[in-house]
Short mmCIF file of C-alpha atoms and ligand atoms in Angstrom, two decimals:
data_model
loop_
_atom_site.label_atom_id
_atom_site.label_comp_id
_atom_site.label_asym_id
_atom_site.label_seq_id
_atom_site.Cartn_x
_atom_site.Cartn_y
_atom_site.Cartn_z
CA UNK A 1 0.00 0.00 0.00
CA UNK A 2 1.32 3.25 -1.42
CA UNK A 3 1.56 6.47 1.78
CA UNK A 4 -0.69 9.62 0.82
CA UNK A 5 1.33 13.04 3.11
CA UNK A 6 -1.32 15.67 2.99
CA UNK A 7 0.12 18.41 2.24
CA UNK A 8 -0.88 21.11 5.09
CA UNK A 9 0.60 24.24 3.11
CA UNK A 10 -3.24 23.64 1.26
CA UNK A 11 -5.06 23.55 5.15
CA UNK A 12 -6.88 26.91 6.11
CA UNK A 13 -4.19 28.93 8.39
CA UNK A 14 -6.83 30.08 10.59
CA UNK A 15 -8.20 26.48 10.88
CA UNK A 16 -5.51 24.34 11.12
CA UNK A 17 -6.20 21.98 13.53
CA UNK A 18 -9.99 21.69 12.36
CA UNK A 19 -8.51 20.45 9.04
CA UNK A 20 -5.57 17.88 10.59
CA UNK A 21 -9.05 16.31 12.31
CA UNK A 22 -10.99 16.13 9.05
CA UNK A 23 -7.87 14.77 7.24
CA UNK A 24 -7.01 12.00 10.44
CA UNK A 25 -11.20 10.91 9.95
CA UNK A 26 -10.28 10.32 6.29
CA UNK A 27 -7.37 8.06 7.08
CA UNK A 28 -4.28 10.40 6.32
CA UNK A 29 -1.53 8.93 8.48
CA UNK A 30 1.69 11.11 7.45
CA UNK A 31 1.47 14.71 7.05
CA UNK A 32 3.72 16.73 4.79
CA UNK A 33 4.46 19.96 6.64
CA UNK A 34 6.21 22.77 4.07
CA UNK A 35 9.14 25.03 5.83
CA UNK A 36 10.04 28.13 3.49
CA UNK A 37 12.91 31.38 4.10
CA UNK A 38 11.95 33.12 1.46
CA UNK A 39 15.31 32.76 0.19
CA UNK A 40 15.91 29.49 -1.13
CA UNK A 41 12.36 29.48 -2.46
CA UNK A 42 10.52 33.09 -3.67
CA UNK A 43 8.09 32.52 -0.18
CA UNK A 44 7.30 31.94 3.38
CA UNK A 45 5.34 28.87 5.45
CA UNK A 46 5.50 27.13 8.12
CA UNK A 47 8.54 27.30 10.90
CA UNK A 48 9.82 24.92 13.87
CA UNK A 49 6.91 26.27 15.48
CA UNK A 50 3.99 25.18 13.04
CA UNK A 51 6.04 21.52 13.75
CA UNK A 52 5.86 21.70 17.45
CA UNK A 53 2.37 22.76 17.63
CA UNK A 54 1.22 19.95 14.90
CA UNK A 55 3.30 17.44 17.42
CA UNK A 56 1.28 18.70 20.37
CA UNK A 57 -2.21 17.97 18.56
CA UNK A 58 -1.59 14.32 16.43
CA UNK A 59 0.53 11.24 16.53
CA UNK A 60 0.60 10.93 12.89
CA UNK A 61 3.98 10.86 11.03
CA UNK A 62 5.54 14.36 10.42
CA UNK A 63 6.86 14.46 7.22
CA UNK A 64 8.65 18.06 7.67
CA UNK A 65 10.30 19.12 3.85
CA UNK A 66 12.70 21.78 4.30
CA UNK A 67 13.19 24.54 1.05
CA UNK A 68 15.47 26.69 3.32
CA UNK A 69 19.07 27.97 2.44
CA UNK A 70 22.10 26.00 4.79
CA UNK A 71 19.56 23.56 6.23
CA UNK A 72 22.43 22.62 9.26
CA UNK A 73 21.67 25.44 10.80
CA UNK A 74 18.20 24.68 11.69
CA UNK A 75 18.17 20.91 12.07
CA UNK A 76 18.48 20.82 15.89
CA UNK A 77 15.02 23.20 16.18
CA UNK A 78 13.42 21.25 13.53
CA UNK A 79 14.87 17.98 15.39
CA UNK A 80 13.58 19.24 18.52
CA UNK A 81 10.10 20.61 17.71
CA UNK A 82 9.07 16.82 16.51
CA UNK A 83 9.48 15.90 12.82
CA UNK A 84 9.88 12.39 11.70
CA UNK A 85 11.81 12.83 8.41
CA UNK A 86 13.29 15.62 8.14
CA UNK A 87 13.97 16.18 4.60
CA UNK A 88 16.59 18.84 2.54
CA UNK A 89 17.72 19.83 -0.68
CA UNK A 90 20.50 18.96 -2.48
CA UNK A 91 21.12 22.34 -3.87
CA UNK A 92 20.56 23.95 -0.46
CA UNK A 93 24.20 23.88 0.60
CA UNK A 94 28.11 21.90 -0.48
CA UNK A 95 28.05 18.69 -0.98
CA UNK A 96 30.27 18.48 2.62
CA UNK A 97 27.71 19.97 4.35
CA UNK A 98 24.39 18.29 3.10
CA UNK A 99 26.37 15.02 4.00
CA UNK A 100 26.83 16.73 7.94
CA UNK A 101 23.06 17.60 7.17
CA UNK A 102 22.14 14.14 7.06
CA UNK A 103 24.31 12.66 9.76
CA UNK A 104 23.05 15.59 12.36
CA UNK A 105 19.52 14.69 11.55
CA UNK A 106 20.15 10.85 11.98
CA UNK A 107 22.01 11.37 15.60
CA UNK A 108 18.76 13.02 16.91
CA UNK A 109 16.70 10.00 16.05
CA UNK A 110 15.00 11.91 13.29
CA UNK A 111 15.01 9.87 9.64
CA UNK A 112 16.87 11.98 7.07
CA UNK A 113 15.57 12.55 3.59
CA UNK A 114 17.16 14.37 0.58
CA UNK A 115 15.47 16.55 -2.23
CA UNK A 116 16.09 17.29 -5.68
CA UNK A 117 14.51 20.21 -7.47
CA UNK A 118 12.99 19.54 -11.26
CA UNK A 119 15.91 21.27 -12.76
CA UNK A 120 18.28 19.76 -10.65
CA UNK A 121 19.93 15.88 -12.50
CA UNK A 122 18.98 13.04 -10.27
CA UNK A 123 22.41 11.40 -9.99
CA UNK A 124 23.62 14.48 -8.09
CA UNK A 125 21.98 13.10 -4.60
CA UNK A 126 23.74 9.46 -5.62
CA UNK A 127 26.50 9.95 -3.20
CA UNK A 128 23.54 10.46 0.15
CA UNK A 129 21.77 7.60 -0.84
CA UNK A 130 22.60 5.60 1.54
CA UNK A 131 22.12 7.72 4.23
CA UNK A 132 18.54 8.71 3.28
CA UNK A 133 15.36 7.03 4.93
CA UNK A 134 13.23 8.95 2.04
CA UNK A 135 14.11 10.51 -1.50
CA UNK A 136 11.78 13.47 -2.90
CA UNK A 137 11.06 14.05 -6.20
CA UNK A 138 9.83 17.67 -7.04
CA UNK A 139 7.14 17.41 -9.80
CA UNK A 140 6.92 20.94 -9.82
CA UNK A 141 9.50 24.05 -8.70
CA UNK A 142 9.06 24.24 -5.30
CA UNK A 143 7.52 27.63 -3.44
CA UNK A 144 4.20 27.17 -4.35
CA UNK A 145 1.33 24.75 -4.32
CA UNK A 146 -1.47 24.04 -6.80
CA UNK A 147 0.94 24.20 -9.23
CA UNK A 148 1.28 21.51 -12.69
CA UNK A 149 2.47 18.11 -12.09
CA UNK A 150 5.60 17.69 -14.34
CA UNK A 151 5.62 14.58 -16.10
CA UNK A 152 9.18 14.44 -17.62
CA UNK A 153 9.99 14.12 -13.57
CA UNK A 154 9.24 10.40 -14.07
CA UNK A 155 12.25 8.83 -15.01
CA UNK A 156 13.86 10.15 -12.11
CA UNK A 157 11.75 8.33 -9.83
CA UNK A 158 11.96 5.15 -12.12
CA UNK A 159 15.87 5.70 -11.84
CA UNK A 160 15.47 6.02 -8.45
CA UNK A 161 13.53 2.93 -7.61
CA UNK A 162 16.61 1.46 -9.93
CA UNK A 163 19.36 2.32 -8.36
CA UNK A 164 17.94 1.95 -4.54
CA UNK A 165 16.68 -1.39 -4.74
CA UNK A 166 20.43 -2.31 -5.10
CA UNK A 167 21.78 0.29 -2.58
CA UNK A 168 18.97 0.78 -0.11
CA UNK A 169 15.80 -1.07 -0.61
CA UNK A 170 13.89 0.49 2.30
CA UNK A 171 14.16 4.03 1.11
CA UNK A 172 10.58 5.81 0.76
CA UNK A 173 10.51 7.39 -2.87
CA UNK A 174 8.30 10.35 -2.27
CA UNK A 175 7.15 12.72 -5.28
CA UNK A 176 5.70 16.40 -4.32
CA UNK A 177 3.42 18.74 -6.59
CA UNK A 178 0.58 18.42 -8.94
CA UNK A 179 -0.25 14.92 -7.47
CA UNK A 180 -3.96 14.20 -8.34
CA UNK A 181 -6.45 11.75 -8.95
CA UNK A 182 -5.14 11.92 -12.38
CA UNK A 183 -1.00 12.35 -11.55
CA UNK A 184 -0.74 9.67 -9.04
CA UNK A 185 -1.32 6.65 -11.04
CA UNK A 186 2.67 7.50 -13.09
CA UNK A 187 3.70 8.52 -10.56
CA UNK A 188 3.11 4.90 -8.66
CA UNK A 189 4.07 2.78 -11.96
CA UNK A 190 7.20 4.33 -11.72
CA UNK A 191 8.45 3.57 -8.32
CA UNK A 192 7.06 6.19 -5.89
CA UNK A 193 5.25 5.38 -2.60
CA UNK A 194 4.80 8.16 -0.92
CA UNK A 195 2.26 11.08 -2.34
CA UNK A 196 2.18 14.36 -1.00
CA UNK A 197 -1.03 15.84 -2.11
CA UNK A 198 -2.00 19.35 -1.47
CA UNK A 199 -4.69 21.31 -2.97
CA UNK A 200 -6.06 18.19 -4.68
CA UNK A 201 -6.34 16.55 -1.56
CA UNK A 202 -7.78 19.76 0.31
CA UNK A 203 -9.97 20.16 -1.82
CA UNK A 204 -11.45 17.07 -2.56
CA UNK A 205 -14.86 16.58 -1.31
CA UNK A 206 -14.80 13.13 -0.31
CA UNK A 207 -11.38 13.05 1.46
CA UNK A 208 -11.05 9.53 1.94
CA UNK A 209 -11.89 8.25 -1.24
CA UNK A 210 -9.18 10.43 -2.54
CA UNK A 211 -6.67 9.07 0.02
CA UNK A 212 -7.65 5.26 -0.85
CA UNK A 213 -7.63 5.85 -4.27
CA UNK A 214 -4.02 7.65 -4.23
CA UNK A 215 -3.01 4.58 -1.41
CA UNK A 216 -4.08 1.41 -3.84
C1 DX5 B 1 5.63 23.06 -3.05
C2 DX5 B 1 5.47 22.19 -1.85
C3 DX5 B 1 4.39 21.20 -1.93
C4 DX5 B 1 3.00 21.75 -2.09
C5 DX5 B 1 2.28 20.80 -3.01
O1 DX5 B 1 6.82 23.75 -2.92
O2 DX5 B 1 6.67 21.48 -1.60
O3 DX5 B 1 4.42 20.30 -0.82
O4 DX5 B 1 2.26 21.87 -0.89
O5 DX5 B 1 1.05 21.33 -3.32
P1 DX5 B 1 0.16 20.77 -4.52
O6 DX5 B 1 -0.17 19.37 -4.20
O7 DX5 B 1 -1.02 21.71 -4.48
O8 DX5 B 1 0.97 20.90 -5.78
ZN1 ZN B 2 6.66 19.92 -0.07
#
């Protein structure tokens, strides 16, 4: 069974918890919390203290995805305030450093995931494989949701699937933006299971029949 993240950067600011609720009742059991500076990405979200707060209210997995500039610098707070993977980019710092990234994350229990941008070739996060619990896909740039799944993101993910089934089989293969109804279904074929869903999932109606249909 394939894991749908919620994405909670689609939730109602000013209703935040009233959403987690309706998205627990439909059977969402990770949720994908956005952190932004405004620097690495052209906007702002959530901070360590959206994370600490969404720790306080549910026991589901946080699934925190950091688009901030020199991620080390934040991982104890983000550490602290109650992720589960914490998750950076590749382009977000030296290679040196995203490999310290990693490490630091792992030594305070936390799983550590790695990112990759659309524009960004996948065999650049080759070397951290190993040291990742989860691998993201961007299917669109990040910054913004309700954006257009990208389809030419796929053979990354089929690469991916690839190349970690001989190097480390238990890795989570996440992809993030534009996943729909529609989107999820290539996105699965080719290796991915995790889906962070956003404004498709918010949106939807019936929120649990959009969750099983993006889980089967
Ligand atoms: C974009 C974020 C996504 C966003 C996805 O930078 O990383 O997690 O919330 O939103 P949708 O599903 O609306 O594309
Ligand atoms: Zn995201």
């Amino acid at each position: 069974m394939n894991i749908v993240a919620p994405s909670l950067l689609a939730a109602d600011p000013m209703h935040m918890e009233r959403d987690v609720r309706l998205l627990e009742s439909a059977g969402a059991k990770w949720f994908h919390v956005d952190v932004m500076d405004g620097l690495f990405v052209p906007n702002f979200s959530f901070g360590y203290s959206t994370v600490s707060a969404l720790r306080k209210i549910t026991n589901r997995i946080l699934d925190v995805h950091l688009m901030i500039d020199r991620p080390l610098r934040y991982v104890e707070q983000f550490c602290k305030a109650g992720a589960d993977y914490l998750t950076v980019h590749v382009e977000a710092d030296t290679p040196e450093n995203i490999s310290a990234t990693l490490d630091k994350i792992a030594e305070y229990g936390v799983k550590p995931g790695i990112v990759v941008k659309p524009k960004t070739p996948i065999e650049t996060i080759e070397p951290y494989l190993e040291k990742c619990a989860l691998v993201l896909v961007m299917t669109v740039e990040p910054g913004f949701g309700g954006q257009s799944f990208m389809a030419d993101m796929m053979p990354k993910v089929a690469w991916l699937k690839q190349t970690l089934a001989k190097v480390n089989p238990t890795c989570h293969i996440e992809v993030d933006g534009g996943v729909d109804i529609k989107t999820a279904p290539v996105c699965k074929e080719n290796g991915a299971n995790v889906l962070v869903a956003g404004s498709a999932c918010l949106k939807a109606e019936d929120k649990a029949a959009f969750i099983s249909a993006l889980e089967a």
